[in-house]
Coordinates of C-alpha atoms in Angstrom, one line a residue:
Chain T
M1 CA 5.7 -52.7 -111.0
S2 CA 2.4 -51.0 -111.0
E3 CA 1.6 -48.2 -113.5
L4 CA 3.9 -45.2 -113.2
H5 CA 1.0 -42.8 -112.4
G6 CA 0.2 -44.8 -109.3
L7 CA 3.7 -44.5 -107.8
S8 CA 4.8 -42.1 -105.1
A9 CA 7.5 -39.5 -105.6
V10 CA 9.9 -41.6 -103.6
E11 CA 9.1 -44.7 -105.7
L12 CA 9.6 -42.7 -108.9
L13 CA 13.0 -41.6 -107.7
V14 CA 14.0 -45.1 -106.9
A15 CA 12.7 -46.4 -110.2
Q16 CA 14.9 -43.9 -112.0
D17 CA 17.9 -44.7 -109.8
R18 CA 17.5 -48.4 -110.7
G19 CA 17.1 -47.6 -114.4
E20 CA 13.5 -49.1 -114.4
A21 CA 12.0 -45.9 -115.7
S22 CA 13.2 -42.7 -117.3
A23 CA 11.9 -39.2 -116.5
A24 CA 10.5 -39.1 -120.1
E25 CA 8.5 -42.3 -119.5
I26 CA 7.3 -41.0 -116.2
V27 CA 6.2 -37.7 -117.7
Q28 CA 4.5 -39.5 -120.6
A29 CA 2.6 -41.8 -118.2
H30 CA 1.3 -38.8 -116.3
M31 CA 0.4 -36.9 -119.5
A32 CA -1.6 -40.0 -120.5
R33 CA -3.3 -40.0 -117.1
I34 CA -4.2 -36.3 -117.4
A35 CA -5.6 -36.9 -120.9
A36 CA -7.7 -39.8 -119.5
T37 CA -9.1 -38.0 -116.5
D38 CA -9.0 -34.2 -116.7
E39 CA -11.8 -33.7 -119.1
R40 CA -14.1 -34.8 -116.3
I41 CA -12.2 -33.5 -113.2
G42 CA -11.0 -30.2 -114.5
A43 CA -8.0 -30.0 -112.1
L44 CA -5.6 -28.2 -114.5
L45 CA -6.1 -24.8 -116.1
Q46 CA -3.1 -25.4 -118.3
V47 CA -1.2 -28.6 -119.2
L48 CA 2.6 -27.9 -119.6
A49 CA 3.2 -30.8 -122.0
D50 CA 6.0 -29.4 -124.1
A51 CA 7.9 -27.8 -121.2
A52 CA 7.5 -31.0 -119.1
R53 CA 8.8 -33.3 -121.9
S54 CA 11.9 -31.2 -122.6
R55 CA 12.7 -30.9 -118.9
A56 CA 12.4 -34.6 -118.5
D57 CA 14.6 -35.2 -121.5
A58 CA 17.2 -32.9 -120.1
I59 CA 17.1 -34.8 -116.7
D60 CA 17.5 -38.1 -118.5
R61 CA 20.5 -36.8 -120.4
R62 CA 22.2 -35.5 -117.2
R63 CA 21.5 -38.8 -115.5
A64 CA 22.9 -40.8 -118.4
A65 CA 26.0 -38.5 -118.4
G66 CA 26.5 -39.3 -114.7
E67 CA 25.8 -35.7 -113.7
P68 CA 24.1 -34.9 -110.4
V69 CA 20.3 -34.4 -110.4
G70 CA 18.1 -32.7 -107.9
S71 CA 16.1 -34.1 -105.0
L72 CA 12.9 -34.3 -107.0
A73 CA 14.4 -35.3 -110.4
G74 CA 11.8 -36.4 -112.9
V75 CA 8.9 -36.2 -110.5
P76 CA 5.8 -34.7 -112.0
L77 CA 4.1 -31.9 -110.1
A78 CA 1.0 -29.7 -110.3
L79 CA 1.5 -26.0 -109.5
K80 CA -1.4 -24.0 -108.1
D81 CA -2.0 -21.3 -110.7
I82 CA -1.3 -18.5 -108.2
L83 CA 2.5 -18.8 -108.3
C84 CA 4.2 -16.8 -111.0
T85 CA 5.9 -18.7 -113.9
R86 CA 8.0 -16.6 -116.2
G87 CA 6.3 -16.3 -119.6
V88 CA 3.7 -18.8 -118.7
T89 CA 0.1 -17.6 -118.2
T90 CA -0.7 -17.2 -114.5
T91 CA -4.3 -16.5 -113.8
A92 CA -4.9 -16.8 -110.0
G93 CA -8.3 -18.2 -111.2
S94 CA -9.4 -14.7 -112.2
K95 CA -10.7 -13.1 -115.3
I96 CA -8.7 -10.0 -114.4
L97 CA -5.4 -12.0 -115.0
K98 CA -6.8 -14.3 -117.7
D99 CA -3.9 -13.6 -120.1
Y100 CA -1.2 -12.5 -117.6
Q101 CA 2.3 -13.7 -118.3
P102 CA 4.5 -12.8 -115.4
P103 CA 8.0 -11.4 -116.2
Y104 CA 9.6 -13.5 -113.4
D105 CA 9.4 -16.8 -111.6
A106 CA 8.3 -17.2 -108.0
T107 CA 11.1 -18.4 -105.7
V108 CA 9.2 -21.6 -105.1
V109 CA 9.2 -22.2 -108.9
E110 CA 12.9 -21.6 -109.0
R111 CA 13.5 -24.0 -106.2
L112 CA 11.4 -26.7 -107.8
A113 CA 13.5 -26.2 -111.0
D114 CA 16.7 -26.5 -109.0
A115 CA 15.3 -29.8 -107.5
D116 CA 14.6 -31.0 -111.1
A117 CA 10.9 -31.4 -110.4
V118 CA 8.8 -31.4 -113.5
P119 CA 5.7 -29.2 -113.5
V120 CA 3.0 -30.8 -115.6
G121 CA 0.3 -28.3 -115.2
K122 CA -1.1 -25.3 -113.5
A123 CA -3.9 -26.2 -111.1
N124 CA -7.3 -24.7 -110.8
L125 CA -8.3 -22.7 -107.7
D126 CA -10.9 -20.4 -106.3
E127 CA -10.3 -16.9 -107.6
F128 CA -7.3 -15.4 -105.8
A129 CA -7.5 -18.4 -103.4
M130 CA -10.8 -17.1 -102.0
G131 CA -13.1 -20.1 -101.4
S132 CA -13.5 -23.6 -100.1
S133 CA -14.9 -25.4 -103.1
C134 CA -13.0 -24.4 -106.2
E135 CA -16.4 -23.1 -107.5
N136 CA -15.1 -19.5 -107.4
S137 CA -12.7 -20.2 -110.2
A138 CA -13.5 -17.8 -113.1
F139 CA -12.9 -20.7 -115.5
W140 CA -14.6 -23.9 -114.3
P141 CA -15.2 -25.7 -111.1
T142 CA -12.9 -28.7 -110.4
R143 CA -14.7 -31.9 -109.5
N144 CA -13.8 -34.3 -106.8
P145 CA -12.1 -37.5 -108.2
W146 CA -13.9 -39.6 -105.6
D147 CA -17.4 -38.4 -106.7
L148 CA -17.7 -36.1 -109.7
G149 CA -20.9 -34.5 -108.4
R150 CA -19.0 -33.1 -105.4
V151 CA -16.5 -30.3 -104.9
P152 CA -12.8 -31.1 -104.2
G153 CA -12.6 -28.4 -101.5
G154 CA -10.7 -25.2 -101.9
S155 CA -9.1 -23.0 -102.6
S156 CA -6.3 -25.4 -103.8
G157 CA -8.9 -27.8 -105.2
G158 CA -7.1 -28.4 -108.5
S159 CA -3.9 -29.3 -106.7
A160 CA -5.7 -31.7 -104.4
A161 CA -7.7 -33.3 -107.2
A162 CA -4.7 -33.7 -109.4
V163 CA -2.8 -35.6 -106.8
A164 CA -5.9 -37.7 -105.8
A165 CA -6.5 -38.6 -109.5
G166 CA -2.9 -39.7 -110.2
Q167 CA -2.2 -36.8 -112.5
A168 CA 0.9 -36.0 -110.4
P169 CA 2.2 -37.5 -107.2
L170 CA 3.0 -34.0 -105.9
A171 CA 1.4 -30.6 -106.0
I172 CA 2.0 -27.1 -104.6
G173 CA -0.8 -25.3 -102.9
T174 CA -1.3 -22.3 -100.8
D175 CA -3.1 -22.0 -97.5
T176 CA -4.4 -18.8 -96.0
G177 CA -7.1 -20.2 -93.8
G178 CA -7.3 -23.9 -94.7
S179 CA -6.8 -23.8 -98.5
I180 CA -4.4 -26.7 -98.5
R181 CA -5.8 -28.7 -95.6
Q182 CA -9.5 -28.7 -96.4
P183 CA -9.1 -29.8 -100.0
A184 CA -6.6 -32.4 -98.9
A185 CA -9.2 -33.8 -96.5
M186 CA -12.0 -33.8 -99.1
C187 CA -9.8 -35.5 -101.7
G188 CA -8.2 -38.1 -99.4
V189 CA -4.6 -36.8 -99.8
V190 CA -2.0 -35.4 -97.5
G191 CA -1.7 -31.6 -97.4
V192 CA 0.8 -29.6 -95.3
K193 CA 0.7 -26.0 -94.4
P194 CA 4.1 -25.2 -92.9
T195 CA 4.9 -22.5 -90.3
Y196 CA 4.1 -19.0 -91.6
G197 CA 7.3 -17.8 -93.2
R198 CA 8.8 -21.2 -93.8
V199 CA 8.4 -20.9 -97.6
S200 CA 9.2 -17.7 -99.6
R201 CA 6.1 -15.9 -101.0
Y202 CA 8.1 -14.0 -103.6
G203 CA 6.1 -14.5 -106.8
L204 CA 3.0 -15.7 -104.9
I205 CA 0.1 -13.6 -106.0
A206 CA -0.8 -11.9 -102.7
F207 CA -4.1 -12.5 -101.0
A208 CA -3.9 -12.0 -97.2
S209 CA -0.3 -11.3 -96.5
S210 CA -0.2 -11.9 -92.8
L211 CA -1.6 -15.4 -93.4
D212 CA -0.6 -16.7 -96.8
Q213 CA 1.7 -19.7 -96.9
V214 CA 2.9 -22.1 -99.6
G215 CA 2.8 -25.8 -98.9
S216 CA 2.7 -29.4 -100.3
F217 CA 0.2 -32.0 -101.4
A218 CA 1.1 -35.7 -101.8
R219 CA -0.5 -39.1 -101.5
N220 CA 1.7 -40.0 -98.5
V221 CA 3.4 -38.1 -95.6
T222 CA 7.0 -38.9 -96.8
D223 CA 6.4 -37.4 -100.2
A224 CA 4.8 -34.3 -98.7
A225 CA 7.8 -33.8 -96.4
L226 CA 10.2 -34.3 -99.3
L227 CA 8.5 -31.6 -101.4
L228 CA 8.4 -29.2 -98.4
E229 CA 12.2 -29.6 -97.9
A230 CA 12.7 -28.7 -101.6
I231 CA 10.8 -25.4 -101.3
A232 CA 11.4 -24.2 -97.7
G233 CA 14.1 -21.8 -96.6
S234 CA 14.6 -18.1 -96.2
D235 CA 14.7 -15.8 -99.2
P236 CA 16.1 -12.3 -99.3
R237 CA 13.2 -11.3 -101.6
D238 CA 10.6 -12.1 -99.0
A239 CA 11.3 -10.2 -95.7
T240 CA 8.6 -12.3 -93.9
S241 CA 10.5 -15.5 -94.6
V242 CA 12.0 -17.2 -91.6
H243 CA 15.7 -17.9 -91.1
A244 CA 15.4 -21.6 -90.1
P245 CA 17.1 -24.5 -91.8
A246 CA 14.9 -26.0 -94.5
E247 CA 16.3 -29.5 -94.0
G248 CA 15.1 -31.9 -91.4
M249 CA 11.4 -32.1 -92.2
R250 CA 11.9 -35.9 -92.6
A251 CA 14.4 -36.3 -89.8
E252 CA 12.0 -37.9 -87.3
L253 CA 9.6 -39.5 -89.8
D254 CA 10.1 -43.1 -88.7
D255 CA 10.5 -42.4 -84.9
G256 CA 7.0 -43.4 -84.0
V257 CA 4.8 -41.7 -81.4
A258 CA 5.8 -43.6 -78.2
G259 CA 6.6 -40.9 -75.7
L260 CA 4.9 -38.1 -77.6
T261 CA 2.0 -36.2 -76.1
V262 CA -1.0 -35.8 -78.4
G263 CA -3.5 -33.1 -77.4
V264 CA -7.1 -33.6 -78.6
V265 CA -8.6 -30.1 -79.1
G266 CA -12.0 -30.1 -77.3
E267 CA -13.3 -27.0 -79.1
F268 CA -12.8 -28.9 -82.4
L269 CA -14.0 -32.4 -81.6
E270 CA -17.0 -31.2 -79.7
G271 CA -17.7 -28.5 -82.2
E272 CA -21.3 -27.7 -83.4
G273 CA -21.9 -28.7 -87.0
L274 CA -19.2 -31.4 -87.0
A275 CA -20.5 -34.4 -89.0
P276 CA -20.8 -37.5 -86.8
S277 CA -18.8 -39.6 -89.4
V278 CA -15.9 -37.1 -89.2
R279 CA -16.1 -37.0 -85.4
D280 CA -16.1 -40.8 -85.2
A281 CA -13.1 -41.2 -87.6
C282 CA -11.1 -38.6 -85.6
R283 CA -11.9 -40.4 -82.4
R284 CA -10.8 -43.7 -83.8
A285 CA -7.5 -42.0 -84.9
V286 CA -7.0 -40.7 -81.4
D287 CA -7.5 -44.2 -80.0
R288 CA -4.9 -45.5 -82.4
Y289 CA -2.4 -42.9 -81.0
A290 CA -3.1 -44.2 -77.5
A291 CA -2.6 -47.8 -78.8
L292 CA 0.7 -46.8 -80.5
G293 CA 2.1 -45.5 -77.2
A294 CA 1.4 -41.8 -77.3
D295 CA 0.1 -40.0 -74.2
V296 CA -3.3 -38.7 -75.3
V297 CA -4.6 -35.7 -73.4
D298 CA -7.5 -33.3 -73.8
V299 CA -6.6 -29.7 -74.4
S300 CA -8.5 -26.5 -74.8
L301 CA -7.9 -23.6 -77.2
P302 CA -10.4 -21.3 -75.4
H303 CA -10.3 -18.5 -78.0
A304 CA -10.5 -20.8 -81.0
P305 CA -14.2 -20.2 -81.4
Y306 CA -13.3 -16.5 -82.2
G307 CA -10.9 -17.6 -84.9
L308 CA -13.4 -17.6 -87.8
P309 CA -14.9 -14.2 -86.9
A310 CA -11.4 -12.7 -86.6
Y311 CA -10.3 -14.3 -89.8
Y312 CA -13.2 -12.8 -91.7
L313 CA -12.1 -9.4 -90.7
I314 CA -8.3 -9.8 -91.1
N315 CA -8.5 -11.7 -94.4
P316 CA -10.8 -9.4 -96.3
S317 CA -9.0 -6.3 -94.9
E318 CA -5.7 -7.5 -96.3
A319 CA -7.3 -8.8 -99.5
S320 CA -8.9 -5.5 -100.2
S321 CA -5.5 -3.8 -99.9
N322 CA -3.7 -6.4 -102.0
L323 CA -6.3 -6.5 -104.7
A324 CA -6.1 -2.7 -105.1
R325 CA -3.3 -3.3 -107.6
Y326 CA -5.6 -4.7 -110.2
D327 CA -6.7 -1.4 -111.6
G328 CA -6.1 -1.8 -115.4
V329 CA -2.8 0.1 -115.4
R330 CA 0.2 -2.2 -115.0
Y331 CA -1.1 -5.7 -115.9
G332 CA -4.2 -7.7 -116.5
L333 CA -7.6 -6.7 -117.9
R334 CA -8.5 -3.1 -118.8
V335 CA -12.0 -2.0 -119.7
D336 CA -11.7 1.4 -121.4
A337 CA -13.6 4.4 -120.1
P338 CA -13.1 8.2 -120.6
T339 CA -11.6 8.9 -117.1
T340 CA -9.1 6.9 -115.1
E341 CA -11.4 6.4 -112.2
A342 CA -14.2 5.2 -114.5
M343 CA -11.7 2.9 -116.2
M344 CA -10.6 1.4 -112.9
A345 CA -14.2 0.8 -111.7
A346 CA -15.2 -0.7 -115.0
T347 CA -12.1 -2.9 -115.1
R348 CA -12.6 -4.2 -111.5
D349 CA -16.3 -4.8 -112.0
A350 CA -15.7 -6.8 -115.1
G351 CA -12.6 -8.6 -113.9
F352 CA -13.5 -9.7 -110.3
G353 CA -16.0 -12.5 -109.5
A354 CA -18.6 -12.3 -106.7
E355 CA -16.4 -13.6 -103.9
A356 CA -13.5 -11.3 -104.7
K357 CA -15.9 -8.3 -104.7
R358 CA -17.4 -9.4 -101.5
R359 CA -14.1 -9.6 -99.7
I360 CA -12.9 -6.3 -101.2
M361 CA -16.1 -4.7 -99.9
I362 CA -15.9 -6.2 -96.4
G363 CA -12.2 -5.3 -96.2
T364 CA -12.7 -1.8 -97.4
F365 CA -15.5 -1.3 -94.9
A366 CA -13.5 -2.8 -92.0
L367 CA -10.5 -0.6 -92.8
S368 CA -12.5 2.6 -93.3
A369 CA -12.5 5.6 -91.0
G370 CA -14.3 4.8 -87.7
Y371 CA -14.2 1.0 -88.1
F372 CA -10.5 0.2 -88.1
E373 CA -10.1 -0.2 -84.3
A374 CA -13.3 -2.2 -83.7
Y375 CA -12.7 -4.5 -86.7
Y376 CA -9.2 -5.0 -88.0
A377 CA -7.2 -4.0 -84.9
Q378 CA -9.5 -5.9 -82.6
A379 CA -9.3 -9.0 -84.8
Q380 CA -5.5 -8.8 -84.7
R381 CA -5.6 -8.7 -80.8
V382 CA -7.9 -11.7 -80.7
R383 CA -5.3 -13.3 -83.0
T384 CA -2.7 -12.8 -80.3
L385 CA -4.9 -14.5 -77.7
I386 CA -5.4 -17.5 -80.1
A387 CA -1.6 -17.7 -80.6
R388 CA -1.2 -17.7 -76.8
D389 CA -3.7 -20.5 -76.5
F390 CA -1.6 -22.6 -78.9
E391 CA 1.6 -21.7 -77.0
A392 CA 0.0 -22.8 -73.8
A393 CA -1.2 -26.1 -75.4
F394 CA 2.3 -26.8 -76.8
A395 CA 3.8 -26.4 -73.3
D396 CA 2.3 -29.8 -72.6
C397 CA 1.8 -31.3 -76.0
D398 CA 4.0 -32.2 -78.9
V399 CA 1.2 -32.2 -81.4
L400 CA -2.5 -31.2 -81.4
V401 CA -5.2 -33.1 -83.3
G402 CA -8.8 -32.5 -84.4
P403 CA -10.9 -32.6 -87.6
T404 CA -9.7 -30.8 -90.6
A405 CA -13.1 -29.8 -92.0
P406 CA -16.6 -30.2 -90.4
T407 CA -17.9 -32.4 -93.2
T408 CA -16.8 -34.6 -96.1
A409 CA -17.0 -33.2 -99.7
F410 CA -20.4 -31.6 -100.4
P411 CA -22.3 -31.5 -103.7
L412 CA -21.4 -28.8 -106.3
G413 CA -23.7 -25.8 -105.9
D414 CA -24.6 -26.7 -102.3
K415 CA -23.2 -23.6 -100.6
T416 CA -22.6 -21.1 -103.4
A417 CA -25.6 -18.9 -102.5
D418 CA -24.7 -18.7 -98.8
P419 CA -21.2 -17.1 -98.2
L420 CA -21.3 -17.8 -94.4
A421 CA -22.1 -21.4 -94.9
M422 CA -19.1 -21.7 -97.2
Y423 CA -16.9 -19.9 -94.7
Y424 CA -17.8 -22.4 -92.0
N425 CA -15.7 -25.0 -93.9
D426 CA -12.6 -23.4 -92.5
I427 CA -13.7 -23.2 -88.9
Y428 CA -11.1 -25.8 -87.7
A429 CA -8.4 -24.7 -90.1
V430 CA -8.4 -21.0 -89.3
P431 CA -7.0 -21.0 -85.7
A432 CA -3.6 -22.5 -86.8
S433 CA -3.5 -20.0 -89.6
L434 CA -4.0 -17.2 -87.2
A435 CA -1.4 -18.6 -84.8
G436 CA 1.0 -19.2 -87.7
T437 CA 1.7 -22.8 -86.6
P438 CA 2.3 -25.7 -89.0
A439 CA -0.8 -27.8 -89.6
M440 CA -1.7 -30.6 -92.0
S441 CA -4.5 -33.0 -93.0
L442 CA -4.0 -36.7 -93.1
P443 CA -6.6 -39.2 -94.6
V444 CA -7.9 -41.3 -91.7
G445 CA -10.9 -43.1 -93.3
T446 CA -14.1 -42.6 -95.3
D447 CA -17.8 -41.9 -94.4
D448 CA -20.8 -44.1 -95.4
D449 CA -20.7 -42.6 -98.9
G450 CA -17.1 -43.6 -99.3
L451 CA -15.9 -40.0 -99.1
P452 CA -12.5 -39.3 -97.5
I453 CA -12.1 -37.9 -94.0
G454 CA -9.1 -35.9 -92.9
L455 CA -7.5 -35.6 -89.4
Q456 CA -5.9 -32.3 -88.8
L457 CA -2.5 -32.3 -87.0
M458 CA -1.0 -29.1 -85.7
G459 CA 2.6 -28.6 -84.5
P460 CA 4.3 -25.8 -82.6
L461 CA 6.0 -23.0 -84.6
L462 CA 8.8 -24.5 -86.7
G463 CA 7.8 -27.9 -85.4
E464 CA 7.0 -29.6 -88.7
A465 CA 9.3 -32.5 -88.1
T466 CA 7.4 -33.7 -85.1
M467 CA 4.0 -33.1 -86.7
L468 CA 5.1 -35.1 -89.7
R469 CA 6.4 -37.9 -87.5
A470 CA 3.0 -38.1 -85.7
A471 CA 1.3 -38.2 -89.1
R472 CA 3.6 -40.8 -90.5
A473 CA 3.1 -43.1 -87.5
L474 CA -0.7 -43.0 -87.9
E475 CA -0.5 -43.4 -91.7
A476 CA 1.6 -46.5 -91.3
D477 CA -0.7 -47.9 -88.6
L478 CA -3.9 -47.3 -90.7
G479 CA -2.3 -48.6 -93.8
L480 CA -4.0 -45.9 -95.9
E481 CA -0.9 -45.0 -97.9
A482 CA -2.5 -45.5 -101.2
A483 CA -2.6 -45.6 -105.0
P484 CA -4.4 -42.7 -106.6
S485 CA -7.6 -42.4 -104.7
G486 CA -9.7 -41.4 -107.6
V487 CA -9.0 -44.5 -109.6
G488 CA -11.9 -46.6 -108.4
P489 CA -14.9 -44.3 -109.1
L490 CA -13.3 -43.1 -112.3
E491 CA -12.5 -46.5 -113.7
A492 CA -16.0 -47.7 -112.7
E493 CA -17.4 -45.0 -114.8
G494 CA -15.3 -46.1 -117.8
R495 CA -12.2 -44.2 -119.0
T496 CA -12.4 -42.4 -122.2
Chain I
M1 CA -28.2 -6.1 -89.9
P2 CA -28.1 -5.3 -93.7
L3 CA -25.9 -2.4 -94.7
S4 CA -27.8 0.4 -96.4
E5 CA -27.6 0.7 -100.2
H6 CA -26.0 4.1 -99.6
Q7 CA -23.2 2.5 -97.5
V8 CA -22.7 -0.2 -100.1
R9 CA -22.3 2.4 -102.9
H10 CA -20.0 4.4 -100.7
V11 CA -17.7 1.5 -99.9
A12 CA -17.8 0.4 -103.6
Q13 CA -16.7 3.9 -104.5
L14 CA -13.8 3.8 -102.0
A15 CA -12.8 0.4 -103.5
R16 CA -13.1 1.6 -107.1
L17 CA -15.6 -1.1 -107.8
G18 CA -18.4 -0.4 -110.3
L19 CA -21.4 -2.4 -109.0
T20 CA -24.7 -3.1 -110.8
G21 CA -28.0 -2.4 -109.0
D22 CA -28.5 -6.1 -108.4
E23 CA -25.1 -6.4 -106.8
V24 CA -25.7 -3.5 -104.5
A25 CA -28.9 -5.2 -103.1
T26 CA -27.2 -8.6 -102.8
F27 CA -24.1 -7.1 -101.1
A28 CA -26.2 -5.0 -98.7
E29 CA -27.7 -8.2 -97.4
Q30 CA -24.6 -10.5 -97.5
L31 CA -22.1 -8.0 -96.1
G32 CA -24.5 -7.3 -93.2
Q33 CA -24.7 -11.0 -92.4
I34 CA -20.9 -11.4 -92.6
L35 CA -20.2 -8.3 -90.5
D36 CA -22.8 -9.4 -87.9
Y37 CA -20.9 -12.7 -87.6
A38 CA -17.5 -11.1 -87.5
E39 CA -18.5 -8.6 -84.8
Q40 CA -18.3 -11.5 -82.3
V41 CA -14.6 -10.4 -81.9
G42 CA -15.9 -7.5 -79.9
E43 CA -16.9 -9.9 -77.1
V44 CA -13.3 -10.6 -76.3
A45 CA -11.6 -8.4 -73.7
T46 CA -8.3 -7.2 -75.3
A47 CA -7.4 -4.1 -73.4
E48 CA -3.8 -5.2 -72.6
V49 CA -3.3 -7.4 -75.7
P50 CA -1.0 -6.3 -78.5
P51 CA -2.0 -7.1 -82.1
T52 CA -0.3 -9.8 -84.0
A53 CA 0.7 -9.6 -87.7
H54 CA 3.6 -12.0 -87.9
P55 CA 3.5 -14.9 -85.4
L56 CA 7.3 -15.2 -85.1
R57 CA 7.6 -11.4 -84.6
P58 CA 10.8 -10.8 -86.6
V59 CA 12.7 -7.6 -86.0
N60 CA 14.9 -5.8 -88.5
V61 CA 15.2 -8.2 -91.4
L62 CA 18.5 -7.2 -93.0
R63 CA 20.4 -8.2 -96.1
C64 CA 23.7 -7.1 -97.5
D65 CA 23.5 -3.9 -99.5
E66 CA 24.7 -5.4 -102.8
P67 CA 23.4 -4.6 -106.3
V68 CA 21.5 -7.4 -107.9
D69 CA 19.8 -7.7 -111.3
A70 CA 16.5 -5.9 -111.3
L71 CA 13.5 -6.5 -113.5
D72 CA 14.2 -5.1 -117.0
H73 CA 12.2 -2.0 -117.9
D74 CA 10.6 -3.5 -121.0
A75 CA 9.8 -6.8 -119.2
A76 CA 8.1 -4.8 -116.5
L77 CA 6.0 -3.0 -119.1
A78 CA 5.2 -6.0 -121.2
P79 CA 2.1 -7.1 -119.3
A80 CA 0.6 -3.6 -119.3
P81 CA -2.7 -3.0 -121.2
R82 CA -1.5 0.4 -122.6
V83 CA 2.0 1.6 -122.8
N84 CA 3.2 4.9 -124.2
D85 CA 6.8 6.0 -124.6
G86 CA 8.1 3.5 -122.1
R87 CA 5.5 4.3 -119.5
F88 CA 2.1 3.0 -118.3
Q89 CA -0.7 5.0 -120.0
V90 CA -4.0 5.9 -118.4
P91 CA -6.8 8.1 -119.4
R92 CA -6.4 11.8 -118.7
I93 CA -6.3 12.5 -115.0
A94 CA -5.9 16.3 -114.7
G95 CA -9.2 18.1 -114.8
E96 CA -11.2 14.8 -114.5
E97 CA -13.4 16.1 -111.7
E98 CA -14.2 19.5 -113.3
P99 CA -14.4 19.1 -117.1
E100 CA -15.5 22.7 -117.7
A101 CA -12.3 24.0 -116.1
S102 CA -10.2 22.6 -118.9
A103 CA -11.4 25.5 -121.0
D104 CA -9.5 27.8 -118.7
P105 CA -5.8 27.9 -119.9
N106 CA -4.6 28.7 -116.4
S107 CA -5.8 25.3 -115.1
A108 CA -4.3 23.2 -117.8
D109 CA -2.0 20.5 -116.6
P110 CA 1.6 21.8 -117.1
N111 CA 3.0 18.2 -117.2
S112 CA 0.8 17.0 -120.0
A113 CA 1.8 18.0 -123.5
D114 CA -0.9 15.7 -125.0
P115 CA -4.3 16.8 -123.7
T116 CA -5.8 13.3 -124.3
A117 CA -3.3 11.2 -122.5
A118 CA -1.9 11.9 -119.0
Q119 CA 0.8 9.5 -118.0
A120 CA 1.6 7.9 -114.7
T121 CA 4.7 6.1 -113.8
G122 CA 5.1 3.9 -110.8
D123 CA 3.0 2.8 -107.9
G124 CA 0.3 5.1 -106.6
G125 CA 0.8 7.9 -109.0
E126 CA -2.1 6.9 -111.1
R127 CA -4.9 7.4 -108.5
P128 CA -6.7 10.7 -108.8

């Protein structure tokens, strides 16, 4: 058996069932991997060593006593530090919440505990999930395990990097406009954003409420689907959560693509600014679908080019409203000043980083008197047209494909001075976010520099099972289901 | 087109963001670029199109009206930077806009026994 930190979640479950490894040994192996790699990668803001060990011991005791254990028993997992964990510091990557200890657990955290997953750390992110490179973290930038001079993508960059580096086989991320899919593409892992409303957002620190969704990272499609099944399902504490059965994400996984219709999105694959290496890798993937027996057709999402402009009105508008709560009164940082208004302004100036301020400013402007109709309301109407484009495409197709991101991972510092250049990272991810459809990124190859490339797959509303089936078929065909991707470059550099 | 520094300061005031002079200049430029880009949405004809907020358009999400455990009062206050007598504490609010007026006994805040600390409880009550 290879090293424990190289195994998938399913393999770790089997190893425990067979008595080949205990949860304690599994957690220990991943703690060692974190110790060996995270000083250079910086994926985790906090390592939950003691809690993980005691949870693993409890699982081992229950297993030994013949008691039932959960669907993810003893499987290590990294949790994006934007989900509330009771009594455990939850920062959202922001100085304004640097010492915040939530008084309650997010529903996702409760469900993971019910499944006996073992959180090993809280993963770094762009502040309040605003960013595409993890460089907006108030603490430190996470580095890409494939090339430490490059970004891991964002905002769930810590989650993606942790999985790529073998620190955990699974991670939880959140995706508002690509924050799971783009870092998954850049770190060579699988990242799934389910349908809007699939997963409860109770205890998720709110960013853009009509778009935010929790999802999964893994090194293969089956693991990602397994994690999604554990966290999905309606929740009375989140009125936007959808009443649809959580099971069945894996129901079609091994059914292959013969008979499925795969739509290739012209606006994405012919998009300006798409790196030739990414375009070529996506085209090869499309060819494989044809070879595997799928009907491959060209489709158009005519309003998709308006997705990013609409997104950068909707997202900041909702963010400015959500972030109004950080005012130095109920939680988080307070900078004292003689009056309440001066205290709030001083607190928010000291507590928020540049990107958070930028979005608060854009959103406040877009929602202010005289601009609301032309900006926010118009963007929500454009959103309807984008959703209709998807609906029309899914009348003929079972799944849509295109690139996840326009380029592979870029060097740290490359785009920090130019907000619009950073925003372009999400140009292909945002349309599915606006339409609310499930979407995911699957590794389909590498560029000339050896950097991973992701193919984006998009399914109809609540159509995760078919989307995952199409992803699994291509994964099996490409044979990319892999050991921790970061091992090569890291080991070449010499482990400490 | 860049926003004017006056516009930036006005929006910052609405958002309760204290900005330094450098930030005002940078944001005037960057917000202008971002808004110019976002204004493309105006090219799309949407006269008959309703706005979308939830793609699945749920209607009337109901649950049984049963009591459940709520967050404990002390637990809810625990993360607060300043607490006083079981409530969130903020600097004095009444009279904030017109400091001279506080000399007039008729304008004193009848709800505040302590002139140095006005208290707010709950959402929204704390904004002047």
